[in-house]
Amino acid sequence: MAPAVPGNQNTATQARVDSWTWAVRLFKTRSAAAEACRGGHVRVNGVAAKPAQPVRPGDEVRIRAGGIERIVIVERIVTKRVGPPIAAQCLIDYSPPPPSREILATMPRRDRGSGRPTKRERRETDRLLGREDT
């Protein structure tokens, strides 16, 4: 066995996309990261990524999770989960800012679990949106 070289850290040049996104805290669990990849919510350089797809420094990773799109550039490869200060050094975040509270408050929403709209509710919604019956 070769002796350990002092100061020699993880010199990996690539990592699995699910492992890297979990390690830099973009997902809470690795299984959630893998599930997002399988669901088509993770793209690497514009192409839908499978969980085992490798990422390298300079790659662009786009993640759609929780209704929010995150756009990050891989700066450094890590394979083990790291703390927030180190995770921030491993990526460059180009994500758009979230919509303001005023915009979110004006968007109409249905209560969860209320089911499909009735015919009357659908007609009211169509009138509100300017889609009159022809």
PDB file of C-alpha atoms in Angstrom:
ATOM      1  CA  MET A   1       0.000   0.000   0.000  1.00  0.00           C
ATOM      2  CA  ALA A   2       1.350   3.428  -0.961  1.00  0.00           C
ATOM      3  CA  PRO A   3       2.070   5.915   1.822  1.00  0.00           C
ATOM      4  CA  ALA A   4      -0.361   8.789   2.216  1.00  0.00           C
ATOM      5  CA  VAL A   5       0.851  12.057   0.747  1.00  0.00           C
ATOM      6  CA  PRO A   6       0.304  15.014   3.114  1.00  0.00           C
ATOM      7  CA  GLY A   7      -2.144  17.567   1.745  1.00  0.00           C
ATOM      8  CA  ASN A   8      -3.407  15.203  -0.945  1.00  0.00           C
ATOM      9  CA  GLN A   9      -7.165  15.686  -0.902  1.00  0.00           C
ATOM     10  CA  ASN A  10      -9.889  14.196  -3.041  1.00  0.00           C
ATOM     11  CA  THR A  11      -8.592  14.670  -6.580  1.00  0.00           C
ATOM     12  CA  ALA A  12     -11.623  13.296  -8.394  1.00  0.00           C
ATOM     13  CA  THR A  13     -12.164  14.877 -11.796  1.00  0.00           C
ATOM     14  CA  GLN A  14     -15.788  13.787 -12.085  1.00  0.00           C
ATOM     15  CA  ALA A  15     -18.680  12.581  -9.941  1.00  0.00           C
ATOM     16  CA  ARG A  16     -22.179  11.203 -10.422  1.00  0.00           C
ATOM     17  CA  VAL A  17     -24.704  14.014 -10.835  1.00  0.00           C
ATOM     18  CA  ASP A  18     -26.999  12.667  -8.092  1.00  0.00           C
ATOM     19  CA  SER A  19     -24.081  12.347  -5.674  1.00  0.00           C
ATOM     20  CA  TRP A  20     -22.696  15.806  -6.465  1.00  0.00           C
ATOM     21  CA  THR A  21     -26.053  17.606  -6.183  1.00  0.00           C
ATOM     22  CA  TRP A  22     -26.623  15.917  -2.811  1.00  0.00           C
ATOM     23  CA  ALA A  23     -23.061  16.663  -1.631  1.00  0.00           C
ATOM     24  CA  VAL A  24     -23.389  20.399  -2.348  1.00  0.00           C
ATOM     25  CA  ARG A  25     -26.788  20.517  -0.606  1.00  0.00           C
ATOM     26  CA  LEU A  26     -29.054  21.087  -3.609  1.00  0.00           C
ATOM     27  CA  PHE A  27     -31.108  18.085  -2.428  1.00  0.00           C
ATOM     28  CA  LYS A  28     -31.829  16.900   1.099  1.00  0.00           C
ATOM     29  CA  THR A  29     -31.116  13.225   0.373  1.00  0.00           C
ATOM     30  CA  ARG A  30     -29.252  11.365  -2.324  1.00  0.00           C
ATOM     31  CA  SER A  31     -32.333   9.314  -3.093  1.00  0.00           C
ATOM     32  CA  ALA A  32     -34.270  12.563  -3.690  1.00  0.00           C
ATOM     33  CA  ALA A  33     -31.514  13.664  -6.078  1.00  0.00           C
ATOM     34  CA  ALA A  34     -31.646  10.357  -7.938  1.00  0.00           C
ATOM     35  CA  GLU A  35     -35.458  10.508  -8.117  1.00  0.00           C
ATOM     36  CA  ALA A  36     -35.291  14.031  -9.574  1.00  0.00           C
ATOM     37  CA  CYS A  37     -32.843  12.785 -12.207  1.00  0.00           C
ATOM     38  CA  ARG A  38     -35.098   9.860 -13.110  1.00  0.00           C
ATOM     39  CA  GLY A  39     -38.059  12.241 -13.322  1.00  0.00           C
ATOM     40  CA  GLY A  40     -36.274  14.482 -15.822  1.00  0.00           C
ATOM     41  CA  HIS A  41     -35.910  17.440 -13.433  1.00  0.00           C
ATOM     42  CA  VAL A  42     -32.104  17.588 -13.682  1.00  0.00           C
ATOM     43  CA  ARG A  43     -30.290  18.669 -16.830  1.00  0.00           C
ATOM     44  CA  VAL A  44     -26.535  18.708 -17.394  1.00  0.00           C
ATOM     45  CA  ASN A  45     -25.385  21.005 -20.208  1.00  0.00           C
ATOM     46  CA  GLY A  46     -28.952  21.141 -21.553  1.00  0.00           C
ATOM     47  CA  VAL A  47     -29.484  17.363 -21.689  1.00  0.00           C
ATOM     48  CA  ALA A  48     -31.703  15.408 -19.287  1.00  0.00           C
ATOM     49  CA  ALA A  49     -29.435  13.564 -16.857  1.00  0.00           C
ATOM     50  CA  LYS A  50     -29.657  10.071 -15.458  1.00  0.00           C
ATOM     51  CA  PRO A  51     -28.458   9.651 -11.842  1.00  0.00           C
ATOM     52  CA  ALA A  52     -25.123   8.107 -12.887  1.00  0.00           C
ATOM     53  CA  GLN A  53     -24.214  10.766 -15.458  1.00  0.00           C
ATOM     54  CA  PRO A  54     -20.819  12.264 -14.621  1.00  0.00           C
ATOM     55  CA  VAL A  55     -20.361  15.976 -13.981  1.00  0.00           C
ATOM     56  CA  ARG A  56     -17.049  17.790 -14.340  1.00  0.00           C
ATOM     57  CA  PRO A  57     -15.890  21.290 -13.417  1.00  0.00           C
ATOM     58  CA  GLY A  58     -17.418  23.789 -15.831  1.00  0.00           C
ATOM     59  CA  ASP A  59     -20.635  21.823 -16.461  1.00  0.00           C
ATOM     60  CA  GLU A  60     -23.969  23.636 -16.159  1.00  0.00           C
ATOM     61  CA  VAL A  61     -26.546  21.835 -13.989  1.00  0.00           C
ATOM     62  CA  ARG A  62     -30.211  22.924 -14.084  1.00  0.00           C
ATOM     63  CA  ILE A  63     -32.514  21.601 -11.378  1.00  0.00           C
ATOM     64  CA  ARG A  64     -36.285  22.025 -11.189  1.00  0.00           C
ATOM     65  CA  ALA A  65     -37.424  21.185  -7.653  1.00  0.00           C
ATOM     66  CA  GLY A  66     -40.280  22.528  -5.579  1.00  0.00           C
ATOM     67  CA  GLY A  67     -41.421  24.862  -8.363  1.00  0.00           C
ATOM     68  CA  ILE A  68     -38.050  26.642  -8.333  1.00  0.00           C
ATOM     69  CA  GLU A  69     -35.396  26.417 -11.028  1.00  0.00           C
ATOM     70  CA  ARG A  70     -31.766  26.374  -9.897  1.00  0.00           C
ATOM     71  CA  ILE A  71     -28.985  26.999 -12.407  1.00  0.00           C
ATOM     72  CA  VAL A  72     -25.491  26.215 -11.140  1.00  0.00           C
ATOM     73  CA  ILE A  73     -22.043  25.797 -12.676  1.00  0.00           C
ATOM     74  CA  VAL A  74     -19.833  23.058 -11.247  1.00  0.00           C
ATOM     75  CA  GLU A  75     -16.757  24.715  -9.763  1.00  0.00           C
ATOM     76  CA  ARG A  76     -15.279  21.833  -7.744  1.00  0.00           C
ATOM     77  CA  ILE A  77     -16.064  18.126  -7.468  1.00  0.00           C
ATOM     78  CA  VAL A  78     -17.032  16.686  -4.089  1.00  0.00           C
ATOM     79  CA  THR A  79     -18.420  13.219  -3.491  1.00  0.00           C
ATOM     80  CA  LYS A  80     -19.048  13.378   0.256  1.00  0.00           C
ATOM     81  CA  ARG A  81     -21.621  15.715   1.806  1.00  0.00           C
ATOM     82  CA  VAL A  82     -19.956  18.923   2.969  1.00  0.00           C
ATOM     83  CA  GLY A  83     -20.963  21.860   5.128  1.00  0.00           C
ATOM     84  CA  PRO A  84     -22.664  24.941   3.681  1.00  0.00           C
ATOM     85  CA  PRO A  85     -19.520  27.139   3.499  1.00  0.00           C
ATOM     86  CA  ILE A  86     -17.600  24.495   1.535  1.00  0.00           C
ATOM     87  CA  ALA A  87     -20.658  23.661  -0.616  1.00  0.00           C
ATOM     88  CA  ALA A  88     -20.894  27.328  -1.630  1.00  0.00           C
ATOM     89  CA  GLN A  89     -17.312  27.144  -2.924  1.00  0.00           C
ATOM     90  CA  CYS A  90     -18.115  24.096  -5.078  1.00  0.00           C
ATOM     91  CA  LEU A  91     -20.633  25.845  -7.328  1.00  0.00           C
ATOM     92  CA  ILE A  92     -21.497  29.154  -8.938  1.00  0.00           C
ATOM     93  CA  ASP A  93     -25.210  29.935  -8.588  1.00  0.00           C
ATOM     94  CA  TYR A  94     -26.886  31.674 -11.552  1.00  0.00           C
ATOM     95  CA  SER A  95     -30.442  30.966 -10.381  1.00  0.00           C
ATOM     96  CA  PRO A  96     -33.034  33.662 -11.096  1.00  0.00           C
ATOM     97  CA  PRO A  97     -34.407  35.439  -8.032  1.00  0.00           C
ATOM     98  CA  PRO A  98     -37.695  34.074  -6.670  1.00  0.00           C
ATOM     99  CA  PRO A  99     -40.875  35.987  -7.541  1.00  0.00           C
ATOM    100  CA  SER A 100     -41.870  38.694  -5.078  1.00  0.00           C
ATOM    101  CA  ARG A 101     -44.559  38.090  -2.459  1.00  0.00           C
ATOM    102  CA  GLU A 102     -46.869  40.585  -4.187  1.00  0.00           C
ATOM    103  CA  ILE A 103     -46.806  38.570  -7.400  1.00  0.00           C
ATOM    104  CA  LEU A 104     -47.372  35.294  -5.547  1.00  0.00           C
ATOM    105  CA  ALA A 105     -50.299  36.814  -3.610  1.00  0.00           C
ATOM    106  CA  THR A 106     -52.088  37.904  -6.806  1.00  0.00           C
ATOM    107  CA  MET A 107     -51.919  34.478  -8.446  1.00  0.00           C
ATOM    108  CA  PRO A 108     -55.207  32.587  -8.085  1.00  0.00           C
ATOM    109  CA  ARG A 109     -54.979  29.238  -6.295  1.00  0.00           C
ATOM    110  CA  ARG A 110     -57.442  26.496  -5.483  1.00  0.00           C
ATOM    111  CA  ASP A 111     -57.479  24.902  -2.077  1.00  0.00           C
ATOM    112  CA  ARG A 112     -55.639  21.601  -1.917  1.00  0.00           C
ATOM    113  CA  GLY A 113     -57.934  18.616  -1.986  1.00  0.00           C
ATOM    114  CA  SER A 114     -60.913  20.544  -3.330  1.00  0.00           C
ATOM    115  CA  GLY A 115     -61.039  18.310  -6.405  1.00  0.00           C
ATOM    116  CA  ARG A 116     -61.868  19.313  -9.930  1.00  0.00           C
ATOM    117  CA  PRO A 117     -63.703  22.575 -10.487  1.00  0.00           C
ATOM    118  CA  THR A 118     -67.444  22.339 -11.003  1.00  0.00           C
ATOM    119  CA  LYS A 119     -68.968  23.496 -14.258  1.00  0.00           C
ATOM    120  CA  ARG A 120     -70.029  26.749 -12.608  1.00  0.00           C
ATOM    121  CA  GLU A 121     -66.517  27.374 -11.193  1.00  0.00           C
ATOM    122  CA  ARG A 122     -64.954  26.628 -14.587  1.00  0.00           C
ATOM    123  CA  ARG A 123     -67.256  29.127 -16.309  1.00  0.00           C
ATOM    124  CA  GLU A 124     -66.423  31.767 -13.694  1.00  0.00           C
ATOM    125  CA  THR A 125     -62.712  31.135 -14.209  1.00  0.00           C
ATOM    126  CA  ASP A 126     -63.117  31.366 -17.997  1.00  0.00           C
ATOM    127  CA  ARG A 127     -64.968  34.681 -17.642  1.00  0.00           C
ATOM    128  CA  LEU A 128     -62.273  35.996 -15.317  1.00  0.00           C
ATOM    129  CA  LEU A 129     -59.514  35.055 -17.754  1.00  0.00           C
ATOM    130  CA  GLY A 130     -61.407  36.479 -20.751  1.00  0.00           C
ATOM    131  CA  ARG A 131     -62.171  33.137 -22.398  1.00  0.00           C
ATOM    132  CA  GLU A 132     -65.832  33.698 -23.179  1.00  0.00           C
ATOM    133  CA  ASP A 133     -68.064  30.978 -24.634  1.00  0.00           C
ATOM    134  CA  THR A 134     -68.481  31.111 -28.384  1.00  0.00           C
TER     135      THR A 134
END
